[in-house]
Amino acid sequence: MFSKKPAIETPERPAPMARPSNNGSTFSVIGSDVTITGNVSASADLHVDGRIEGDIACTSLVQGEGSEVLGAITAESARLSGRVVGSITARELVVLKTAHIEGDVNYDALTIEQGAAVEGRFAPKKASATAPQKSPAKPAPKDGGDEPHLTLAG
C-alpha cells in the first residue's frame, strides 16, 4: 500500500552525432531563431537558417530559405537559398531558385537555378584578380582546361 514505486528506467540518450566534412571536422548550425551581429568564422562547415549581420568565412556554407546574411561571404563551396546582401567569393557556388542576392559574385564554378534573383556582377575568380574591370570577356578555351565555368540548372 505505501510501498516505494520502482524507479522508472529511461533509456540513455545518445549524444548528437556530427557529420564529418571533407577535412574530418564537424558542422555548425545557426538556427532560424538566432541573429548574430558580427563576423562569423568557422573552420567547420556552416549551415545558416537564421540572420547574420556581418561577414562569413568558412569552408562550406549551406544557407536555408528563410535566412539572411548581411555581409560578405567567403567559402570554398556555398549553396545559397536565402537572402544575401553583400559580396560572395566561392570556388563552387550554387544559387538555388529561392535565393535573392544583392552584391557581386566571384566564383570558379557556378550553378544558378531558374528563378534565382541576383542584383550584381558575376566574375570568375581568376579573371577578376588579373583582368582590368572593363576588359571584354574572352571566349572559353575549347580544351576545357582549368577555366571557370557556368552551369544553368532548370
Short mmCIF file of C-alpha atoms in Angstrom, two decimals, residues 33-129:
data_model
loop_
_atom_site.label_atom_id
_atom_site.label_comp_id
_atom_site.label_asym_id
_atom_site.label_seq_id
_atom_site.Cartn_x
_atom_site.Cartn_y
_atom_site.Cartn_z
CA ASP A 33 15.63 31.84 -34.15
CA VAL A 34 19.22 33.13 -33.94
CA THR A 35 20.52 36.56 -35.02
CA ILE A 36 24.26 37.16 -34.95
CA THR A 37 25.65 40.67 -35.16
CA GLY A 38 29.33 40.44 -36.03
CA ASN A 39 31.62 38.43 -38.27
CA VAL A 40 31.45 34.63 -38.28
CA SER A 41 34.50 32.50 -38.94
CA ALA A 42 34.17 28.71 -38.93
CA SER A 43 36.75 26.04 -39.56
CA ALA A 44 33.83 23.63 -39.85
CA ASP A 45 31.04 23.51 -42.40
CA LEU A 46 28.29 26.00 -41.60
CA HIS A 47 24.50 25.76 -42.02
CA VAL A 48 22.66 29.06 -41.58
CA ASP A 49 18.91 29.25 -41.04
CA GLY A 50 18.98 32.47 -39.01
CA ARG A 51 20.21 36.00 -39.64
CA ILE A 52 23.84 37.10 -39.70
CA GLU A 53 24.71 40.80 -39.76
CA GLY A 54 28.40 40.52 -40.59
CA ASP A 55 30.85 38.69 -42.83
CA ILE A 56 31.07 34.90 -43.04
CA ALA A 57 34.26 32.92 -43.70
CA CYS A 58 34.01 29.12 -43.73
CA THR A 59 34.90 26.02 -45.68
CA SER A 60 31.39 25.12 -46.78
CA LEU A 61 28.20 27.14 -46.37
CA VAL A 62 24.60 25.99 -46.73
CA GLN A 63 22.03 28.75 -46.41
CA GLY A 64 18.39 27.96 -45.63
CA GLU A 65 15.47 29.58 -47.50
CA GLY A 66 14.35 31.88 -44.69
CA SER A 67 17.82 33.04 -43.68
CA GLU A 68 19.53 36.37 -44.26
CA VAL A 69 23.19 37.29 -44.50
CA LEU A 70 24.00 41.00 -44.45
CA GLY A 71 27.71 40.91 -45.20
CA ALA A 72 30.36 39.32 -47.40
CA ILE A 73 30.60 35.54 -47.81
CA THR A 74 33.90 33.75 -48.42
CA ALA A 75 33.79 29.95 -48.74
CA GLU A 76 35.25 27.07 -50.70
CA SER A 77 31.72 25.95 -51.52
CA ALA A 78 28.40 27.67 -50.92
CA ARG A 79 24.80 26.60 -51.52
CA LEU A 80 22.55 29.63 -51.15
CA SER A 81 18.76 29.67 -50.94
CA GLY A 82 18.02 32.71 -48.77
CA ARG A 83 18.80 36.43 -48.95
CA VAL A 84 22.35 37.77 -49.17
CA VAL A 85 23.24 41.47 -49.19
CA GLY A 86 26.98 41.58 -49.80
CA SER A 87 29.70 40.16 -51.99
CA ILE A 88 30.21 36.42 -52.43
CA THR A 89 33.51 34.68 -53.17
CA ALA A 90 33.38 30.89 -53.57
CA ARG A 91 35.21 28.23 -55.52
CA GLU A 92 31.96 26.30 -56.09
CA LEU A 93 28.74 28.29 -55.84
CA VAL A 94 25.17 27.02 -56.18
CA VAL A 95 22.40 29.64 -56.22
CA LEU A 96 19.01 27.99 -55.70
CA LYS A 97 15.73 29.36 -57.09
CA THR A 98 14.64 30.82 -53.73
CA ALA A 99 17.85 32.87 -53.36
CA HIS A 100 17.98 36.64 -53.62
CA ILE A 101 21.49 38.10 -53.85
CA GLU A 102 22.35 41.79 -53.82
CA GLY A 103 26.08 42.05 -54.45
CA ASP A 104 28.95 41.00 -56.67
CA VAL A 105 29.72 37.31 -57.12
CA ASN A 106 33.19 35.81 -57.72
CA TYR A 107 33.40 32.08 -58.45
CA ASP A 108 35.32 29.28 -60.13
CA ALA A 109 32.25 27.09 -60.80
CA LEU A 110 28.72 28.50 -60.74
CA THR A 111 25.27 26.89 -60.89
CA ILE A 112 22.11 29.01 -60.88
CA GLU A 113 18.60 27.60 -60.73
CA GLN A 114 15.94 29.26 -62.83
CA GLY A 115 14.08 31.79 -60.67
CA ALA A 116 17.06 32.92 -58.56
CA ALA A 117 17.45 36.70 -58.30
CA VAL A 118 20.88 38.28 -58.44
CA GLU A 119 21.49 42.03 -58.49
CA GLY A 120 25.22 42.46 -59.04
CA ARG A 121 28.12 41.46 -61.25
CA PHE A 122 29.40 37.95 -61.89
CA ALA A 123 33.13 37.42 -62.41
CA PRO A 124 35.26 34.28 -62.43
CA LYS A 125 37.75 34.48 -59.54
CA LYS A 126 40.85 34.09 -61.72
CA ALA A 127 39.69 36.71 -64.22
CA SER A 128 38.61 39.19 -61.53
CA ALA A 129 42.02 39.01 -59.84
#
